[in-house]
mmCIF file of C-alpha atoms in Angstrom:
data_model
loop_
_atom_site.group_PDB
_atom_site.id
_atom_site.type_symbol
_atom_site.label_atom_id
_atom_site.label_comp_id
_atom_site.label_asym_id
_atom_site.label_seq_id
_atom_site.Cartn_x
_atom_site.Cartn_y
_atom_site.Cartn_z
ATOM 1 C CA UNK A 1 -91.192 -11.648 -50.677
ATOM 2 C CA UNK A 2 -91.895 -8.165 -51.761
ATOM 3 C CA UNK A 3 -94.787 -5.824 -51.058
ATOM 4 C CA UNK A 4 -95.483 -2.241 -52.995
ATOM 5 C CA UNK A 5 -95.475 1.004 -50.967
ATOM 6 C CA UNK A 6 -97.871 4.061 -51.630
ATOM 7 C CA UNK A 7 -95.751 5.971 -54.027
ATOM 8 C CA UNK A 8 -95.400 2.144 -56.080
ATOM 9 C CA UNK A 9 -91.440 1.169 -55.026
ATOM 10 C CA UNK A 10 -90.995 -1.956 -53.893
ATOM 11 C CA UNK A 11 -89.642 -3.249 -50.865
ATOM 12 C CA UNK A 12 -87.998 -6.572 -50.011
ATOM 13 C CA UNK A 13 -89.281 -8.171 -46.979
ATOM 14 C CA UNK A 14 -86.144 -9.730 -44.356
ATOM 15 C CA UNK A 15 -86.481 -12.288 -42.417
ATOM 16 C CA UNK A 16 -86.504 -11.638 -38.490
ATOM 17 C CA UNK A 17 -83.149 -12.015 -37.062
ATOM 18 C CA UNK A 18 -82.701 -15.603 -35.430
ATOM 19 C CA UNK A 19 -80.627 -14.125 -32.822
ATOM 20 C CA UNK A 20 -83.525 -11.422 -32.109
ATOM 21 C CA UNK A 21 -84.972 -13.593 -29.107
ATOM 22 C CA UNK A 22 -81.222 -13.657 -27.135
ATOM 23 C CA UNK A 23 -81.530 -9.830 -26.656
ATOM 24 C CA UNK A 24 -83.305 -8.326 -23.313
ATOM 25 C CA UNK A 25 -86.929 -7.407 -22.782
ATOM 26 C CA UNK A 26 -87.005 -3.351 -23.571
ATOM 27 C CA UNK A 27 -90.321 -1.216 -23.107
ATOM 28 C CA UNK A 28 -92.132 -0.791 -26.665
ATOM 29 C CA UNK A 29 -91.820 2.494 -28.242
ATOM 30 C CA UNK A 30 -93.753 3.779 -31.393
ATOM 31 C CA UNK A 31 -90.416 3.837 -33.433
ATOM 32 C CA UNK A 32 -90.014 -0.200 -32.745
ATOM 33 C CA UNK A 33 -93.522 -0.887 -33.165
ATOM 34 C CA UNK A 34 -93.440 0.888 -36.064
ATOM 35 C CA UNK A 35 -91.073 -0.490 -38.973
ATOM 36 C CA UNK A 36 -91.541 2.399 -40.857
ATOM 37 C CA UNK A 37 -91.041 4.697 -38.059
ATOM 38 C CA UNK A 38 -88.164 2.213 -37.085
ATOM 39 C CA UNK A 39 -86.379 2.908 -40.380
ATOM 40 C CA UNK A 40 -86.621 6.728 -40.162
ATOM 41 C CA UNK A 41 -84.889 6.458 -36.847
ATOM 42 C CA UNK A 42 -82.286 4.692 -37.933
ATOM 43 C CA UNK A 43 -81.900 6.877 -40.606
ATOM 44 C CA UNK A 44 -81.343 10.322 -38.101
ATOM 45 C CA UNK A 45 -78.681 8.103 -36.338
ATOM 46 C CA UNK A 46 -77.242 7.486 -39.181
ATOM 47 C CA UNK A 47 -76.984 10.626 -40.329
ATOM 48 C CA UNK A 48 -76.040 12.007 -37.239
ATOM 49 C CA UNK A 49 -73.047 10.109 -38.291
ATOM 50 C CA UNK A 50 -71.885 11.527 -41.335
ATOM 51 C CA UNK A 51 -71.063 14.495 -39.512
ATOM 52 C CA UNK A 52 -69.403 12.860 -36.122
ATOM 53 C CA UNK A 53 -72.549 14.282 -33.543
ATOM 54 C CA UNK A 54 -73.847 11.001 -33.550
ATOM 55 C CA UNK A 55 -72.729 11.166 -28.965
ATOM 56 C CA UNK A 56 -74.078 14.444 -28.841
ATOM 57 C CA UNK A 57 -76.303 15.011 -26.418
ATOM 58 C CA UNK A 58 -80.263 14.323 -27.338
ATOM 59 C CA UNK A 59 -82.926 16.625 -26.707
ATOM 60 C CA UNK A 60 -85.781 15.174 -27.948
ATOM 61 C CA UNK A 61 -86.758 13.032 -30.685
ATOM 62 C CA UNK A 62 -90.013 11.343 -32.135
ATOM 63 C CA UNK A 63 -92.485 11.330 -34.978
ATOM 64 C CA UNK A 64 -94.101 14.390 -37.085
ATOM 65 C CA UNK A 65 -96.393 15.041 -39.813
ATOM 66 C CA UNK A 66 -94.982 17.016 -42.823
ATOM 67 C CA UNK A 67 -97.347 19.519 -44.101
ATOM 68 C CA UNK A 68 -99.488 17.026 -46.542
ATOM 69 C CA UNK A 69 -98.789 14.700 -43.446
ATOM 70 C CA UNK A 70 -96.174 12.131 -44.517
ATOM 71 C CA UNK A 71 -94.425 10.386 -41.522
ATOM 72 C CA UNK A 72 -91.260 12.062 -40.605
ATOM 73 C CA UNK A 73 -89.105 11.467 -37.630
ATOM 74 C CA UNK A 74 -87.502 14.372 -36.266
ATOM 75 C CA UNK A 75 -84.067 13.914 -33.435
ATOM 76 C CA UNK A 76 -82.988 16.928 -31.780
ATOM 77 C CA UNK A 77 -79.209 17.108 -30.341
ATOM 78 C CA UNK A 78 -77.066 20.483 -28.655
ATOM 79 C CA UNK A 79 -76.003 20.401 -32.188
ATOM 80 C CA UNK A 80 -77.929 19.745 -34.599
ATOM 81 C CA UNK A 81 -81.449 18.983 -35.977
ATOM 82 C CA UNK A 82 -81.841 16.131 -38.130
ATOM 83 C CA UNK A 83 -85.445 14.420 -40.065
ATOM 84 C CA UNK A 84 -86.006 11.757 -42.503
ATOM 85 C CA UNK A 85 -88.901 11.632 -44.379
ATOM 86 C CA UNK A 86 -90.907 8.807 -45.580
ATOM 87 C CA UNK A 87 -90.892 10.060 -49.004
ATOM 88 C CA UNK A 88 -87.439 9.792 -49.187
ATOM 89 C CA UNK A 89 -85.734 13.394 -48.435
ATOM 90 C CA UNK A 90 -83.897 13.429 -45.274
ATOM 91 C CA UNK A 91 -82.061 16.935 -43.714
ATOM 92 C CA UNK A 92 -79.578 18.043 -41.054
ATOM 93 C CA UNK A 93 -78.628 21.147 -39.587
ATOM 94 C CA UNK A 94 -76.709 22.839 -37.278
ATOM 95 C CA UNK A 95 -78.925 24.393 -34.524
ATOM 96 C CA UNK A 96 -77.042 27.382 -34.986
ATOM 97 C CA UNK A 97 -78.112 27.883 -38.254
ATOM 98 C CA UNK A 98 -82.272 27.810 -37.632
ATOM 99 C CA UNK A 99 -83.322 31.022 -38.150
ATOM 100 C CA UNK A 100 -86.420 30.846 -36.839
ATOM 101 C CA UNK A 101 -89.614 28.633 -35.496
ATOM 102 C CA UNK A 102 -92.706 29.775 -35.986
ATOM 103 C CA UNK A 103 -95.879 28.554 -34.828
ATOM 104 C CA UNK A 104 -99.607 28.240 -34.492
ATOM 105 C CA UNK A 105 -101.604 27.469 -31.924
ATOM 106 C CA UNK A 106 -103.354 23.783 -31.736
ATOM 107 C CA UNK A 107 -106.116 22.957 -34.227
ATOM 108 C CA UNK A 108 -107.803 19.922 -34.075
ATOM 109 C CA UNK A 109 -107.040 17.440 -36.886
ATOM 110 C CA UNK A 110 -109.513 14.656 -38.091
ATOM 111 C CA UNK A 111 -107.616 11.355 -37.947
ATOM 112 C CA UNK A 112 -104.758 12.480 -35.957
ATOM 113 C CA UNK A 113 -105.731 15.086 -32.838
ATOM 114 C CA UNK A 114 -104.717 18.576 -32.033
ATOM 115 C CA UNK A 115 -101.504 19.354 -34.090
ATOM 116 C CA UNK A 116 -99.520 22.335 -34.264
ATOM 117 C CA UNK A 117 -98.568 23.862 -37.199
ATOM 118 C CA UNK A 118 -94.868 25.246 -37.886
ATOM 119 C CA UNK A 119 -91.657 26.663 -39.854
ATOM 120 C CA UNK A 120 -89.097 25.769 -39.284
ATOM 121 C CA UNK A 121 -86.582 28.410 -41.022
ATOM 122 C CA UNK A 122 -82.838 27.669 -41.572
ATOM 123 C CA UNK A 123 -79.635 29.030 -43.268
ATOM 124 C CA UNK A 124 -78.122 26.866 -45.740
ATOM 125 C CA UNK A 125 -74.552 27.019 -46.153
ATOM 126 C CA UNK A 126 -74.943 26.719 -49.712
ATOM 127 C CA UNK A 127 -76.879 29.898 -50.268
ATOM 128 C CA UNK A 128 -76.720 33.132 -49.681
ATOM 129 C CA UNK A 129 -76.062 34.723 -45.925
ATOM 130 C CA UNK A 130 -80.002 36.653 -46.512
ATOM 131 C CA UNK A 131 -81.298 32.960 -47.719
ATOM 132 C CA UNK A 132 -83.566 30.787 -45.415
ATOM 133 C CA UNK A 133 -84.924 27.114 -45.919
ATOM 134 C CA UNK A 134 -88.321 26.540 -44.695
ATOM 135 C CA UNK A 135 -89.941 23.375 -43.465
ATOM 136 C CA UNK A 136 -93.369 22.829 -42.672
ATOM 137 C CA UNK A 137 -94.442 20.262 -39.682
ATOM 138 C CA UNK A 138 -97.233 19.081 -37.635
ATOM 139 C CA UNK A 139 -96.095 18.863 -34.160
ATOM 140 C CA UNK A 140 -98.281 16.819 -31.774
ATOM 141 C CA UNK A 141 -99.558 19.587 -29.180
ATOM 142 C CA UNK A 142 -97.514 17.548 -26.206
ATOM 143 C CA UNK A 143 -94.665 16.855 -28.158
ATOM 144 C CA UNK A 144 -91.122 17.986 -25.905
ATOM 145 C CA UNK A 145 -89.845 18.676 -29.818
ATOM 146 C CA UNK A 146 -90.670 21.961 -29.756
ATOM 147 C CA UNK A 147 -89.611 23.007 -26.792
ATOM 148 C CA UNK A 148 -85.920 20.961 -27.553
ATOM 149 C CA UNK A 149 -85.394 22.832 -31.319
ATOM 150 C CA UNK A 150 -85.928 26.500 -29.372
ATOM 151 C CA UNK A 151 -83.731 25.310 -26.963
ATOM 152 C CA UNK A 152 -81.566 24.034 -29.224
ATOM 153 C CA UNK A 153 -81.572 27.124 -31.168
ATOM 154 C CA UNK A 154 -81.311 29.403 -28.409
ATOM 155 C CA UNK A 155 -85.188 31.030 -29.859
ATOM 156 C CA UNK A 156 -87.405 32.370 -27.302
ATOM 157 C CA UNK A 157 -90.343 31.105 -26.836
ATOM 158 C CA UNK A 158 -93.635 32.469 -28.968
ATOM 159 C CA UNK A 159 -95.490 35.349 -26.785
ATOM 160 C CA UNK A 160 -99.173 34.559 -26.090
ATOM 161 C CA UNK A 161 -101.653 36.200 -29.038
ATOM 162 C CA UNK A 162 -103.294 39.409 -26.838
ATOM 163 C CA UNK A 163 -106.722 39.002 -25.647
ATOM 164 C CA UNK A 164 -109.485 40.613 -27.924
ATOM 165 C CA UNK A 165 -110.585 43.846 -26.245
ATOM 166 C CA UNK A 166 -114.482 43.597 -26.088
ATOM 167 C CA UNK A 167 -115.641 47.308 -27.015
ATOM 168 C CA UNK A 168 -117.471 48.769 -24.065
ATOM 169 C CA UNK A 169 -119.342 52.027 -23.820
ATOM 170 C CA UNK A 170 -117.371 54.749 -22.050
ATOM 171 C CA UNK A 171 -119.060 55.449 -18.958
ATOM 172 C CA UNK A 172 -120.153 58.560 -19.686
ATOM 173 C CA UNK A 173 -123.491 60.316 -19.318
ATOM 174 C CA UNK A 174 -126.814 59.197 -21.143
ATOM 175 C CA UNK A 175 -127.769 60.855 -23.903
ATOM 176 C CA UNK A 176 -131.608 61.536 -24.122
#
């Protein structure tokens, strides 16, 4: 009937839909294999529909690890950028208002492979013009996400981290 998540709420279990078997065959994804993941998605459409950009054009969309990695599901439109959380806190914005991205480069992660680290910065309308919001995420290191928010947000893309200059002697003459 009911089963207890991990932070102890309960949730009530449905039946499957009878009429589940009349609709056609479609390739599995992780977000219907998935019935938390499934939720979450459902979730970004929906609020993708509170503010009428629900037939904007998508960019990208899939699943992310929040800093102490929670699930999150992340959808990317023209528009806007909209997550849910499976803690419970769910955000949209307009892609004009990100600020910035920032990034690290791949680190291996035990459990869940090479993940990259970001910020995501954005303006709130609610605060002031000099105030950013910042949200952490673990990107999957082929995730098309990233690439969709900077596009998205009209941010260029990171610059490569220099080379480390190995010191060399000059070529000089030997001193005796």
């Amino acid at each position: 009937m009911a089963e207890v998540d991990r932070r102890g709420f309960f949730r009530i279990l449905r039946r499957a839909d009878p009429t589940a078997d009349d609709k056609p065959e479609q390739p599995p994804d992780a977000a219907a294999l998935d019935p938390r993941i499934q939720e979450l998605a459902d979730l970004t459409v929906r609020l993708l529909a509170d503010v009428d950009a629900e037939n904007e054009e998508r960019l990208a969309e899939g699943t992310v690890r929040t800093r102490p990695y929670d699930m999150a599901y992340v959808r990317v439109t023209q528009g806007q950028i909209v997550f849910a959380i499976e803690t419970g806190f769910s955000a949209i914005g307009q892609a004009a208002d990100v600020r910035g991205l920032d990034t690290e480069p791949p680190a291996e992660s035990v459990g869940y492979g090479p993940l990259v680290y970001s910020v995501l910065r954005a303006h709130h309308p609610a605060d002031l013009e000099h105030v950013t919001r910042s949200y952490g995420f673990r990107f999957r290191a082929d995730s098309p996400l990233l690439t969709a928010i900077r596009e998205a947000c009209d941010l260029p893309e990171p610059e490569p981290e220099p080379e480390p200059e190995s010191e060399q002697e000059p070529a000089g003459e030997p001193t005796s």
